[in-house]
Every structure is written in C-alpha cells, then in structure tokens.
Coordinates of C-alpha atoms and ligand atoms in Angstrom, one line a residue:
M1 CA 92.1 64.7 -86.3
S2 CA 95.7 64.0 -85.2
V3 CA 97.6 61.9 -87.6
A4 CA 100.8 60.4 -86.4
P5 CA 104.0 60.8 -88.5
W6 CA 105.3 57.7 -90.2
N7 CA 108.5 56.7 -91.8
G8 CA 107.6 54.5 -94.7
S9 CA 109.2 55.4 -98.0
K10 CA 107.2 55.8 -101.2
A11 CA 109.3 53.1 -102.9
K12 CA 108.5 50.6 -100.1
F13 CA 104.8 51.6 -100.3
I14 CA 104.6 50.7 -104.0
A15 CA 106.5 47.5 -103.5
T16 CA 104.3 46.3 -100.7
M17 CA 101.1 47.4 -102.5
T18 CA 102.1 45.0 -105.2
D19 CA 102.0 42.1 -102.7
N20 CA 98.4 42.8 -101.6
C21 CA 97.5 43.5 -105.2
S22 CA 98.8 40.2 -106.6
L23 CA 95.4 38.7 -106.5
E24 CA 96.4 35.1 -107.4
A25 CA 96.9 34.6 -103.6
A26 CA 93.3 35.2 -102.7
W27 CA 92.0 33.3 -105.7
S28 CA 94.2 30.3 -105.2
Y29 CA 93.4 30.1 -101.5
H30 CA 89.7 30.4 -102.2
N31 CA 89.7 27.8 -104.9
A32 CA 91.9 25.4 -102.9
T33 CA 89.6 25.5 -99.9
K34 CA 86.3 24.9 -101.7
H35 CA 84.2 22.0 -100.5
S36 CA 82.8 19.6 -103.1
P37 CA 81.6 16.1 -102.8
A38 CA 84.9 15.0 -104.3
S39 CA 87.0 17.0 -101.9
I40 CA 85.1 15.6 -98.9
R41 CA 85.5 12.1 -100.2
A42 CA 89.2 12.6 -100.7
N43 CA 89.9 14.1 -97.3
R44 CA 91.3 11.5 -94.9
H45 CA 91.4 13.9 -92.0
S46 CA 90.1 12.6 -88.6
L47 CA 89.9 14.4 -85.3
D48 CA 92.8 13.6 -82.9
W49 CA 91.0 14.0 -79.6
D50 CA 94.1 13.4 -77.6
N51 CA 95.7 16.4 -79.2
Q52 CA 92.7 18.7 -79.1
P53 CA 93.8 22.3 -78.6
L54 CA 93.1 24.2 -75.4
P55 CA 90.2 26.6 -76.1
F56 CA 91.9 29.5 -74.1
K57 CA 95.2 31.4 -74.4
I58 CA 96.7 31.4 -70.9
Y59 CA 99.7 33.4 -69.7
P60 CA 100.6 31.3 -66.6
T61 CA 103.0 33.9 -65.1
L62 CA 100.4 36.8 -65.1
E63 CA 97.7 37.1 -62.5
P64 CA 94.4 38.2 -64.1
L65 CA 92.7 41.3 -62.8
P66 CA 89.0 40.2 -62.2
L67 CA 86.3 42.0 -64.2
P68 CA 83.0 43.0 -62.6
G69 CA 80.7 40.0 -62.9
E70 CA 77.4 41.7 -62.8
V71 CA 75.7 42.1 -66.3
R72 CA 74.4 45.7 -66.6
Q73 CA 70.9 45.7 -68.1
T74 CA 70.8 48.2 -70.9
G75 CA 67.2 47.4 -71.7
V76 CA 67.8 48.3 -75.4
A77 CA 65.9 46.0 -77.7
A78 CA 68.1 43.6 -79.6
L79 CA 66.4 44.4 -82.8
S80 CA 67.3 48.1 -82.4
A81 CA 70.8 47.3 -81.2
I82 CA 71.7 45.2 -84.2
A83 CA 70.4 47.8 -86.6
E84 CA 71.8 51.1 -85.3
S85 CA 75.1 52.7 -84.3
A86 CA 75.6 55.2 -81.4
P87 CA 76.1 58.7 -82.7
L88 CA 79.5 60.4 -82.3
Q89 CA 79.6 62.6 -79.2
T90 CA 82.2 64.9 -77.8
S91 CA 82.9 62.6 -74.9
C92 CA 81.9 59.0 -74.7
V93 CA 84.2 56.8 -72.7
P94 CA 83.5 53.3 -71.4
D95 CA 84.2 52.5 -67.7
L96 CA 85.4 49.1 -66.4
E97 CA 81.8 47.9 -66.1
A98 CA 81.1 48.7 -69.7
V99 CA 84.4 47.0 -70.7
A100 CA 83.3 43.9 -68.8
Q101 CA 79.9 44.0 -70.5
L102 CA 81.4 44.3 -74.0
L103 CA 83.8 41.4 -73.4
Y104 CA 81.3 39.1 -71.7
L105 CA 78.6 39.5 -74.3
S106 CA 80.9 39.0 -77.2
A107 CA 83.5 36.4 -76.1
G108 CA 82.6 35.4 -72.5
I109 CA 81.6 31.9 -71.4
T110 CA 77.9 31.8 -71.3
R111 CA 77.1 28.1 -71.0
K112 CA 79.0 24.9 -70.1
R113 CA 78.1 21.4 -71.2
K114 CA 79.6 18.2 -69.9
F115 CA 80.3 15.3 -72.4
P116 CA 82.0 12.0 -71.8
G117 CA 85.5 13.3 -72.6
G118 CA 85.3 16.6 -70.8
E119 CA 83.4 19.9 -70.8
I120 CA 82.7 22.4 -73.6
Y121 CA 82.7 26.1 -72.6
F122 CA 80.3 27.8 -74.9
R123 CA 80.8 31.4 -75.6
A124 CA 78.5 34.3 -76.3
A125 CA 78.9 34.2 -80.1
A126 CA 78.6 31.3 -82.5
C127 CA 81.9 29.8 -83.6
T128 CA 82.7 27.0 -86.0
G129 CA 83.2 23.7 -84.1
A130 CA 83.0 25.6 -80.7
L131 CA 86.8 26.0 -81.0
Y132 CA 87.0 29.7 -80.2
E133 CA 90.1 30.7 -82.1
V134 CA 89.4 34.5 -81.6
E135 CA 91.3 36.2 -78.8
L136 CA 90.6 39.7 -77.6
Y137 CA 93.1 42.4 -76.4
L138 CA 92.5 45.9 -75.2
V139 CA 94.5 49.0 -75.9
C140 CA 93.3 51.9 -73.8
G141 CA 94.1 55.2 -72.1
D142 CA 93.1 55.6 -68.5
L143 CA 89.4 54.6 -68.0
A144 CA 87.3 54.7 -64.9
G145 CA 88.4 51.6 -63.0
L146 CA 91.2 50.6 -65.5
Q147 CA 94.6 52.1 -66.0
A148 CA 96.0 52.8 -69.4
G149 CA 97.6 49.7 -70.9
V150 CA 97.5 46.7 -73.2
Y151 CA 95.5 43.8 -71.8
H152 CA 94.6 40.3 -72.8
F153 CA 91.0 39.2 -72.1
A154 CA 91.2 36.0 -70.1
A155 CA 87.9 34.4 -70.9
A156 CA 88.4 31.4 -68.7
E157 CA 88.9 33.5 -65.6
F158 CA 86.8 36.4 -66.8
G159 CA 89.6 38.8 -66.1
L160 CA 92.3 40.9 -67.8
R161 CA 96.0 40.2 -67.9
K162 CA 98.1 43.3 -68.2
L163 CA 100.7 42.9 -71.0
R164 CA 102.0 46.5 -71.1
A165 CA 101.4 49.4 -68.7
G166 CA 100.9 52.8 -70.3
D167 CA 99.1 54.4 -73.2
Y168 CA 99.9 52.6 -76.5
R169 CA 97.1 54.1 -78.5
H170 CA 99.5 56.0 -80.7
T171 CA 101.0 52.7 -81.9
L172 CA 97.6 51.8 -83.2
L173 CA 97.0 55.2 -84.7
E174 CA 100.3 55.0 -86.5
A175 CA 99.6 51.4 -87.6
T176 CA 96.2 52.4 -89.1
G177 CA 97.7 55.4 -91.0
G178 CA 95.8 57.9 -88.8
E179 CA 92.3 56.3 -88.9
R180 CA 89.8 58.8 -87.5
A181 CA 88.0 56.5 -85.2
V182 CA 91.2 55.2 -83.7
A183 CA 92.4 58.8 -83.3
H184 CA 89.3 59.4 -81.1
A185 CA 89.0 56.1 -79.3
P186 CA 89.6 55.8 -75.6
L187 CA 89.6 52.1 -76.1
T188 CA 90.4 49.8 -79.1
I189 CA 89.7 46.1 -78.9
I190 CA 92.0 44.0 -81.1
C191 CA 90.8 40.6 -82.4
T192 CA 93.4 38.0 -83.2
C193 CA 92.9 34.5 -84.6
T194 CA 94.9 31.4 -83.7
Y195 CA 95.4 29.0 -86.6
W196 CA 95.9 25.7 -84.8
R197 CA 92.9 26.2 -82.5
N198 CA 90.5 25.9 -85.5
A199 CA 92.7 24.1 -88.0
W200 CA 92.8 21.0 -85.7
K201 CA 89.4 20.3 -87.1
Y202 CA 89.0 22.4 -90.3
Q203 CA 92.5 22.4 -91.7
D204 CA 93.2 24.9 -94.5
R205 CA 89.7 26.2 -94.6
T206 CA 90.3 27.8 -91.2
Y207 CA 91.3 31.1 -92.7
R208 CA 87.7 31.6 -94.0
H209 CA 86.6 30.7 -90.4
F210 CA 88.7 33.5 -89.1
G211 CA 86.4 36.0 -90.9
W212 CA 83.2 34.1 -89.9
D213 CA 84.0 33.6 -86.3
N214 CA 85.5 37.0 -85.8
G215 CA 82.4 38.4 -87.5
T216 CA 79.8 36.7 -85.3
L217 CA 81.7 38.0 -82.3
L218 CA 81.7 41.5 -83.7
A219 CA 78.0 41.4 -84.4
N220 CA 77.5 40.9 -80.6
L221 CA 80.2 43.5 -79.7
L222 CA 78.8 46.2 -82.1
A223 CA 75.2 45.6 -80.8
V224 CA 76.3 45.8 -77.1
A225 CA 78.4 49.0 -77.9
T226 CA 75.2 50.5 -79.4
A227 CA 73.2 49.5 -76.4
L228 CA 75.8 51.2 -74.1
G229 CA 75.7 54.3 -76.3
L230 CA 79.3 53.8 -77.5
P231 CA 80.2 54.6 -81.1
A232 CA 82.1 51.7 -82.6
R233 CA 84.0 51.2 -85.9
V234 CA 85.6 48.1 -87.3
V235 CA 89.0 48.8 -88.7
C236 CA 90.7 46.3 -91.0
G237 CA 93.3 48.6 -92.6
F238 CA 96.4 48.4 -90.4
V239 CA 100.1 47.5 -90.6
D240 CA 99.9 43.9 -89.6
A241 CA 103.4 43.5 -88.1
A242 CA 103.0 46.7 -86.0
V243 CA 99.9 45.5 -84.3
N244 CA 101.2 42.0 -83.8
R245 CA 104.4 43.4 -82.3
L246 CA 102.4 45.5 -79.9
L247 CA 100.7 42.3 -78.6
D248 CA 103.9 40.4 -78.9
I249 CA 102.1 37.5 -80.6
D250 CA 103.9 34.9 -82.7
P251 CA 102.5 35.6 -86.2
Q252 CA 103.3 32.0 -87.3
R253 CA 100.5 31.0 -84.9
E254 CA 98.3 33.9 -84.1
V255 CA 97.5 37.0 -86.2
T256 CA 95.6 40.2 -85.8
F257 CA 92.4 40.1 -87.9
S258 CA 90.4 43.2 -86.9
L259 CA 90.3 46.2 -84.6
V260 CA 87.3 47.9 -83.1
A261 CA 87.6 51.5 -82.1
L262 CA 85.2 52.2 -79.2
G263 CA 83.9 55.5 -77.7
D264 CA 84.7 59.0 -78.8
I265 CA 87.0 61.6 -77.3
P266 CA 88.1 64.9 -78.9
N267 CA 91.5 63.6 -79.7
L268 CA 94.2 61.3 -78.3
P269 CA 96.5 63.1 -75.9
S270 CA 99.6 64.1 -77.8
G271 CA 102.5 61.8 -77.8
T272 CA 104.3 59.3 -80.0
S273 CA 104.8 55.6 -79.6
G274 CA 108.2 54.6 -78.5
E275 CA 110.0 51.5 -79.5
L276 CA 108.3 48.3 -78.5
L277 CA 110.3 45.8 -76.6
P278 CA 109.3 42.1 -76.9
L279 CA 107.5 40.9 -73.8
G280 CA 108.7 37.3 -73.9
L281 CA 105.8 36.1 -71.9
E282 CA 105.2 32.4 -71.5
T283 CA 101.9 31.0 -72.7
L284 CA 100.6 27.5 -72.2
P285 CA 100.9 25.2 -75.2
L286 CA 97.6 24.6 -77.0
S287 CA 98.4 20.9 -77.8
R288 CA 101.2 18.4 -77.4
R289 CA 102.0 19.1 -81.1
E290 CA 100.6 21.4 -83.8
V291 CA 100.1 20.7 -87.5
D292 CA 101.0 23.5 -89.8
Y293 CA 98.8 24.5 -92.8
P294 CA 101.1 26.8 -94.8
L295 CA 98.4 27.8 -97.3
M296 CA 96.8 30.0 -94.6
R297 CA 99.9 31.7 -93.6
E298 CA 100.6 32.4 -97.2
M299 CA 97.2 33.9 -97.6
H300 CA 97.7 36.0 -94.6
A301 CA 101.1 37.2 -95.7
A302 CA 99.8 38.1 -99.2
S303 CA 97.0 40.1 -97.6
S304 CA 99.2 42.0 -95.2
L305 CA 99.8 45.7 -95.3
H306 CA 103.3 47.0 -94.6
S307 CA 103.2 50.8 -94.2
P308 CA 100.8 53.3 -92.7
E309 CA 100.4 54.9 -96.1
E310 CA 99.3 51.6 -97.5
A311 CA 96.8 51.3 -94.6
Q312 CA 95.4 54.8 -95.3
E313 CA 95.1 54.1 -99.0
W314 CA 93.4 50.7 -98.3
R315 CA 90.2 51.9 -96.6
G316 CA 87.0 53.3 -98.1
H317 CA 85.9 53.5 -101.8
T318 CA 83.9 50.3 -101.5
P319 CA 83.0 49.1 -105.0
A320 CA 79.3 49.0 -105.8
T321 CA 78.0 45.4 -105.9
E322 CA 75.3 45.4 -108.5
L323 CA 72.7 42.7 -109.0
P324 CA 71.7 41.6 -112.5
S325 CA 68.8 43.5 -114.0
L326 CA 65.5 42.9 -112.3
A327 CA 63.2 40.2 -113.7
G328 CA 60.8 39.5 -110.8
P329 CA 58.3 38.5 -109.6
F330 CA 58.9 40.7 -106.4
I331 CA 57.6 40.4 -102.9
Q332 CA 57.7 43.5 -100.7
L333 CA 59.2 42.9 -97.2
Q334 CA 56.7 43.4 -94.3
V335 CA 59.0 44.8 -91.7
L336 CA 57.6 45.2 -88.1
S337 CA 57.7 48.8 -86.9
D338 CA 59.5 49.8 -83.7
A339 CA 56.2 49.7 -81.9
E340 CA 55.3 46.2 -83.2
M341 CA 58.6 44.4 -82.9
P342 CA 59.6 42.2 -80.0
R343 CA 61.6 44.3 -77.5
D344 CA 63.7 41.7 -75.6
P345 CA 66.9 43.4 -74.6
I346 CA 70.2 42.7 -76.3
E347 CA 71.8 41.1 -73.3
Q348 CA 68.9 38.7 -72.8
V349 CA 68.9 37.7 -76.4
I350 CA 72.7 37.1 -76.5
L351 CA 72.4 34.9 -73.4
R352 CA 69.4 33.0 -75.0
R353 CA 71.3 32.4 -78.3
G354 CA 72.8 29.0 -79.0
S355 CA 72.9 27.4 -82.4
S356 CA 69.8 25.3 -83.2
R357 CA 70.7 21.6 -83.4
Q358 CA 67.4 20.6 -84.9
F359 CA 64.6 22.6 -86.6
T360 CA 60.9 21.7 -86.8
H361 CA 59.4 22.1 -90.3
S362 CA 57.0 24.8 -89.0
S363 CA 56.6 28.1 -90.7
I364 CA 57.9 31.5 -89.7
S365 CA 56.0 34.6 -90.7
L366 CA 57.0 36.9 -93.5
A367 CA 57.1 39.7 -91.0
Q368 CA 59.7 37.8 -88.9
L369 CA 61.8 37.1 -92.0
S370 CA 61.4 40.7 -93.2
T371 CA 62.3 42.2 -89.8
M372 CA 65.4 40.0 -89.5
L373 CA 66.7 40.8 -93.0
D374 CA 65.9 44.5 -92.7
R375 CA 67.5 45.0 -89.2
A376 CA 70.6 42.9 -90.0
T377 CA 71.5 44.8 -93.2
R378 CA 71.2 48.4 -92.2
G379 CA 75.0 48.9 -92.4
V380 CA 78.1 47.9 -90.5
P381 CA 80.4 50.7 -89.4
A382 CA 83.7 49.6 -90.9
D383 CA 86.6 51.2 -92.7
F384 CA 86.1 49.0 -95.8
L385 CA 82.4 50.0 -96.1
D386 CA 82.3 53.6 -97.4
P387 CA 79.9 55.2 -98.1
P388 CA 78.2 54.1 -94.9
G389 CA 75.6 51.4 -95.7
A390 CA 77.8 49.8 -98.4
Q391 CA 77.8 46.0 -98.4
L392 CA 80.0 43.5 -100.1
N393 CA 77.9 40.4 -99.7
Q394 CA 74.5 39.8 -101.3
L395 CA 71.8 37.6 -99.7
Y396 CA 70.2 34.7 -101.6
L397 CA 67.5 32.6 -99.9
I398 CA 66.0 29.2 -100.1
V399 CA 62.6 29.5 -98.6
H400 CA 60.9 26.3 -97.3
A401 CA 58.3 27.5 -94.8
V402 CA 57.5 31.3 -94.7
E403 CA 53.8 32.2 -94.5
G404 CA 52.8 34.3 -97.5
L405 CA 55.9 33.4 -99.5
A406 CA 56.0 30.6 -102.0
S407 CA 58.7 28.0 -101.4
G408 CA 61.6 28.6 -103.7
A409 CA 64.8 30.5 -104.3
Y410 CA 65.0 34.3 -103.9
V411 CA 67.5 37.2 -104.0
F412 CA 67.2 40.0 -101.5
H413 CA 67.2 43.6 -103.0
R414 CA 68.2 45.5 -99.8
E415 CA 67.8 48.9 -101.2
L416 CA 64.2 48.1 -102.5
G417 CA 63.2 46.1 -99.4
Q418 CA 62.1 43.4 -101.8
L419 CA 62.7 39.7 -102.4
E420 CA 62.9 38.7 -106.1
C421 CA 61.8 35.1 -106.8
L422 CA 64.3 33.2 -108.9
K423 CA 62.5 29.9 -109.0
Q424 CA 59.6 28.3 -107.1
G425 CA 59.6 24.8 -105.7
N426 CA 60.3 22.6 -102.7
F427 CA 64.0 22.7 -102.4
R428 CA 64.5 21.1 -98.9
A429 CA 66.5 18.2 -100.3
D430 CA 68.7 20.6 -102.4
A431 CA 69.3 22.7 -99.3
G432 CA 70.4 19.7 -97.3
Y433 CA 72.7 18.6 -100.1
L434 CA 74.2 22.1 -100.5
A435 CA 75.2 22.2 -96.8
L436 CA 77.2 19.0 -97.0
G437 CA 74.2 16.7 -96.6
Q438 CA 73.2 18.0 -93.2
E439 CA 69.6 17.9 -92.0
L440 CA 69.6 21.4 -90.4
P441 CA 69.2 23.4 -93.7
A442 CA 66.6 20.9 -95.0
D443 CA 64.5 21.2 -91.9
A444 CA 64.8 25.0 -91.4
A445 CA 62.2 27.5 -92.5
V446 CA 64.7 29.5 -94.6
D447 CA 68.4 29.2 -95.6
I448 CA 70.2 32.5 -96.1
F449 CA 73.3 32.3 -98.3
F450 CA 75.8 35.1 -98.6
L451 CA 77.3 35.4 -102.1
A452 CA 79.9 37.9 -103.2
D453 CA 81.3 39.0 -106.5
L454 CA 85.0 38.7 -105.5
Q455 CA 86.4 40.3 -108.7
P456 CA 85.6 44.0 -108.0
I457 CA 86.2 43.5 -104.2
L458 CA 89.7 42.1 -104.7
Q459 CA 90.3 44.6 -107.4
R460 CA 89.7 47.4 -105.0
F461 CA 91.0 46.0 -101.7
G462 CA 93.6 43.5 -103.0
N463 CA 93.9 40.1 -101.2
R464 CA 92.9 41.8 -98.0
G465 CA 89.4 42.2 -99.6
Y466 CA 89.1 38.5 -99.0
R467 CA 89.4 39.1 -95.2
A468 CA 86.9 41.9 -95.4
V469 CA 84.3 39.9 -97.4
Q470 CA 84.4 37.0 -94.9
L471 CA 84.4 39.3 -91.9
E472 CA 81.4 41.2 -93.2
A473 CA 79.5 38.0 -93.8
G474 CA 80.3 36.9 -90.3
I475 CA 79.0 40.2 -88.9
L476 CA 75.8 40.1 -90.9
G477 CA 75.3 36.4 -90.2
G478 CA 75.8 37.1 -86.5
K479 CA 73.2 39.9 -86.7
L480 CA 70.8 37.4 -88.3
Y481 CA 71.4 35.0 -85.4
L482 CA 70.5 37.8 -83.0
G483 CA 67.5 38.9 -85.1
A484 CA 66.2 35.4 -85.1
Y485 CA 66.6 34.8 -81.4
A486 CA 65.1 38.2 -80.6
Q487 CA 61.9 36.9 -82.3
L488 CA 62.1 33.5 -80.4
L489 CA 63.3 31.7 -83.5
G490 CA 66.4 29.6 -83.8
A491 CA 69.4 29.9 -86.2
T492 CA 72.7 28.1 -87.0
G493 CA 75.6 28.9 -89.2
L494 CA 76.5 26.1 -91.7
T495 CA 79.1 25.2 -94.2
F496 CA 78.5 24.3 -97.9
F497 CA 79.6 23.0 -101.2
D498 CA 80.9 26.2 -102.8
D499 CA 80.3 25.7 -106.5
D500 CA 77.1 23.8 -106.1
V501 CA 75.6 26.8 -104.2
I502 CA 76.5 29.1 -107.1
R503 CA 75.0 26.6 -109.6
F504 CA 71.8 26.4 -107.6
F505 CA 71.3 30.1 -107.7
S506 CA 72.5 30.5 -111.3
P507 CA 72.1 32.0 -113.9
H508 CA 71.4 34.9 -111.4
A509 CA 74.5 34.1 -109.3
E510 CA 76.9 33.4 -112.1
G511 CA 80.4 34.6 -111.4
K512 CA 79.8 35.0 -107.7
S513 CA 81.4 33.0 -104.8
A514 CA 79.7 31.4 -101.9
I515 CA 80.9 33.0 -98.6
F516 CA 78.5 32.1 -95.7
L517 CA 75.3 30.4 -94.8
V518 CA 72.9 30.7 -91.9
A519 CA 69.7 28.7 -91.5
V520 CA 66.7 30.1 -89.5
G521 CA 63.5 28.4 -88.3
H522 CA 61.8 27.1 -85.2
S523 CA 64.2 25.1 -83.0
A524 CA 63.0 21.7 -82.0
K525 CA 64.2 22.5 -78.5
H526 CA 63.5 26.1 -77.7
K527 CA 65.3 27.9 -75.0
V528 CA 63.7 31.1 -73.6
G529 CA 65.4 33.3 -71.0
Ligands
FMN601 C1 80.1 30.1 -89.6 C2 79.5 29.0 -88.8 C3 79.4 27.8 -89.5 C4 78.9 26.7 -88.8 N1 78.7 25.5 -89.4 C5 78.0 24.5 -88.8 C6 77.7 23.3 -89.5 O1 78.1 23.1 -90.7 N2 77.1 22.3 -88.9 C7 76.6 22.5 -87.6 O2 76.0 21.6 -87.0 N3 76.9 23.6 -86.9 C8 77.6 24.6 -87.5 N4 77.9 25.8 -86.8 C9 77.4 26.0 -85.4 C10 78.6 25.8 -84.4 O3 78.9 24.4 -84.3 C11 78.2 26.4 -83.1 O4 78.2 27.8 -83.2 C12 79.2 26.1 -82.0 O5 79.1 24.7 -81.6 C13 79.0 26.9 -80.7 O6 77.7 26.7 -80.2 P1 76.6 27.8 -80.0 O7 76.4 28.5 -81.3 O8 75.4 27.0 -79.6 O9 77.1 28.7 -79.0 C14 78.4 26.9 -87.4 C15 78.6 28.1 -86.8 C16 79.2 29.1 -87.5 C17 79.3 30.5 -86.8

C-alpha cells in the first residue's frame, strides 16, 4: 500500500479531534430535528413553488462529454448483487461503458412524469421528495474511453463535464489518510449533497436526508459494481476541506458526504498531488433565492475531519451493537436458496423500482420477507464497518400481513437469522400514526424501522458517526427496496415521529434513536419490466 505523506501537526490533530468529539453537536442536531405531533403543528413552513430549486447542477460554460447510452446487461440476479461484493483482484478497472452503467443505474434519469406545473425527472434511486440533492463526481486515472481527470456527472444530459484534466487520485489518497481501497482504485466516485435542493421542502431535517438519499443511491451503486465484478468500498473518513477543494464546491451550499473507491489495481502510480487552483466555474443558480438553515452547516462543521491523521484514526473499530437479552418467542427466517430465489437481473430491478404510492392489504410470504432481510443485511463494504459485516443500525418490524407470522412487533436478530416477537396484535393504525399519519405504512404488509444506539456510535466516531449511521440506514433501506422489487413487491421510504417510534418498541428499544423507515408490501399499481 502506498501512503502519501502529509503535513498535519500532532497539535493540530488533537485540537481538531476535539471538535468531532464534542458530541453535543450531533445530539443537539438530532434532538432539534425530531418530528413530533407538536413540532408538525408548530411548523408554518409551506412550499414556495415559484422558488423551487433546479434538480440538477449545471455548469453552463462546459460542454458535457456524452456517455454511452446502451445499458449493458450483466444478467446478475438483483438478490445476489445486493448481498455480495466482488472479490479484490490484481487488476480490475472499469471502462467508460461500466462508468456509464454505474452512473445511470445509481443517479440517472429513469422516468419522467408530467404534472400541471412542469415535469418530474425521477432517478434510479429513491430520494426524499424527489429533490435529488446528491451530485456525483469522478476522480480517475486513464480508463479505456476516458482520460484521467475530475468530472461532474451531468444527469440531465447523461454526460460528464471535465472539471480538471490529469490524475488527482493522490489528492484523495492524502485526504483519506492513505485508505487502502483509495490507494488501489482506478476510479473513485465522490457523492456531494446540496443543502438548499432538499431544504426547500424539509428545512433543517435535510442533513438526515443527506445520509438517507446518499445511502439509497449507494445501494444501487454497490449492487451494480458487484454485478460488473468491481470491488467497491464506501469511505467516509476524509479531510472534508481537501475533497471539497478538489471539486471546487462552495461548502456553504454543497458538501462532500461519501466516497466510493471502485476497482482494484496493484497501486496508484507514484506521484504527489500538487497545489489545487480554484476553478471559478459558473454554475446555474438553483433558485431565485435560497434560505439558509445554519443548524445543518453547524452539524457538518462539527463532524468534519481536518487532517489525514484524523481521517486514518477515524475508520474501523466499529462498536458492537448489542440487543437486550433474548426473551422470545422466536421465529426462524425461511430464506430462499440461490436456486429458489427470483433471478431478475439487477439492471431490470432498478429500472422497475419506484416508490409504492399505495399498498393493498394482501400478505407477503415469510420466505419473501426472510429473503429480503437476509440479503439486505449481509454487510456493507465501508470504512466505518470493521470487522466486515458489522452494522450500526438494528431492524425493528411491525408486521401486518406476512403469512406464517402473527401480526405484531418484532426485532430482527441478524446473526441468528431470527425474528423475536416483542408484542402481538394488529398495529396498522399505530404504524400509520408513527409515520406522520400517512396511509402507506398502515396498508403495507410490513414496516421495517431502523433504530440505533447513538451513544456508543458517537463515542467511537464522534459527531461524524451521525453521518455514518444515517448513511448505513440509507444503504440498507435501499437494499431492502431492491430486495422487494426483485420479488415483485413494492416498497417506500417514509418519515416518522422519532420518540413515538422508540416508545412503540420499548422497553426493548429504550435508549435508542429512530433513524429510518421503509414499508414493504404489494403495490396497488404494480409495474413489471
Ligand atoms: C428516506 C426516504 C423517505 C421517504 N419518505 C416518504 C414519505 O414520508 N412519504 C412518501 O409518500 N414518500 C416518501 N418517500 C418516497 C419518495 O417520495 C420517492 O422516493 C421520490 O418521490 C422519488 O420517487 P421514486 O422512489 O418512485 O423514484 C421517501 C423516500 C425515501 C428514500
């Protein structure tokens, strides 16, 4: 492994570690952005349609290089692709076609729908409010069909805009404190999030959405990488300012949230990163005016890393997340074997996906639920999940209509492959209430909540652990979406009343925080293709 030298001093390292370790920032952001019936009643916010942000970042002075439009058929079953990772190989380098495939199936426009005021461009992964605040950038060496450079993915034109010519991978390697996957990656995709694009609707809560929406996108990206035989690793430990500077983004508006190192080569060619000059490129304004929500910028600053040493120190050593001692009764999952499971390929399933807008009350089978849970939770390759297979979130379920499973509340013991029943009963009305009074979770077959014990997570990872826990939930939630659609079921992400969710699952869930929710069932309108 080649590790780039860095200049940070020990004194600076300790000072900045203290910032990320002052955990009041994450706790106060989390508490301030909880939904409750009272917070919803008190919120006077309404949507200013005349000021709706543009859903794309556009550099008007740069011509996009078109990406190949043909979707390569990998034929790899979606239920395999979401569960597995490609093994490390001596040489595994994506070509331009593979790059196009990765971008299209994670952030490309897959559907358009006209409505009285305009048109919505739906993208490959689910995103809160269809506001698509996640932008993708590429940092690569020379690839077949693509010269070394820094590029922005222009989703609207399905092309790449070159921001910098040349190989800047050493800048990322340095920023990550010599992360192994980055040191061996022919290509790293950088995911940034734009505050205003999502805060227009969701205000301060948008920082949570960064993790969710980046996560669902990464679920697709990781699955497609696996299907293409590309090793992939999510990297969240990096010096924020260094990566933002490489992209020349304005961190008051747009910030780097995650990196994904893709492919595997013996080592980066030797070299160091020179000084980065600002690009000063014009971008189209998103709206006539933007409203600032400082709480999110404060949360971001308090979870930023400032030196490569700090980034290196940050990754790994995931705290064990233990569930309270077992009380039962228990139900063993009935996971379909590779031979039994539906084999619809990942690209077909991604194109089929679209959040359910209505569920029928009809049942799903225990095998369908089991397969989905099992396949979605076999581990995410990420720098904050070590040993491999570690998981920050725990899954709690409200079962309404699963054949062979009594209706009620459950907790999922991943390592045992079992569901533990916490209470039996018909909780459709409770589920509807918990998700802000929406009908979707009341009508679904099962609602899957992600809960996390933030205390040990923040203790280990500092405020940045809050980014990691939201991102992991988004990735697992995105995998559940794909696991549902692979079995011709429907799914939708949902938002929730934080403390009421914990109360519902308590005493088992006492002390935890509600992070994410996805509902699964039979869609009233089913789309096959
Ligand atoms: C984390 C998350 C939370 C969501 N919350 C809700 C919700 O509370 N209510 C709802 O109707 N849809 C919700 N959605 C669905 C989005 O509105 C949907 O993903 C978006 O409109 C894009 O459409 P598509 O998923 O069909 O591509 C959520 C999606 C995600 C990823």
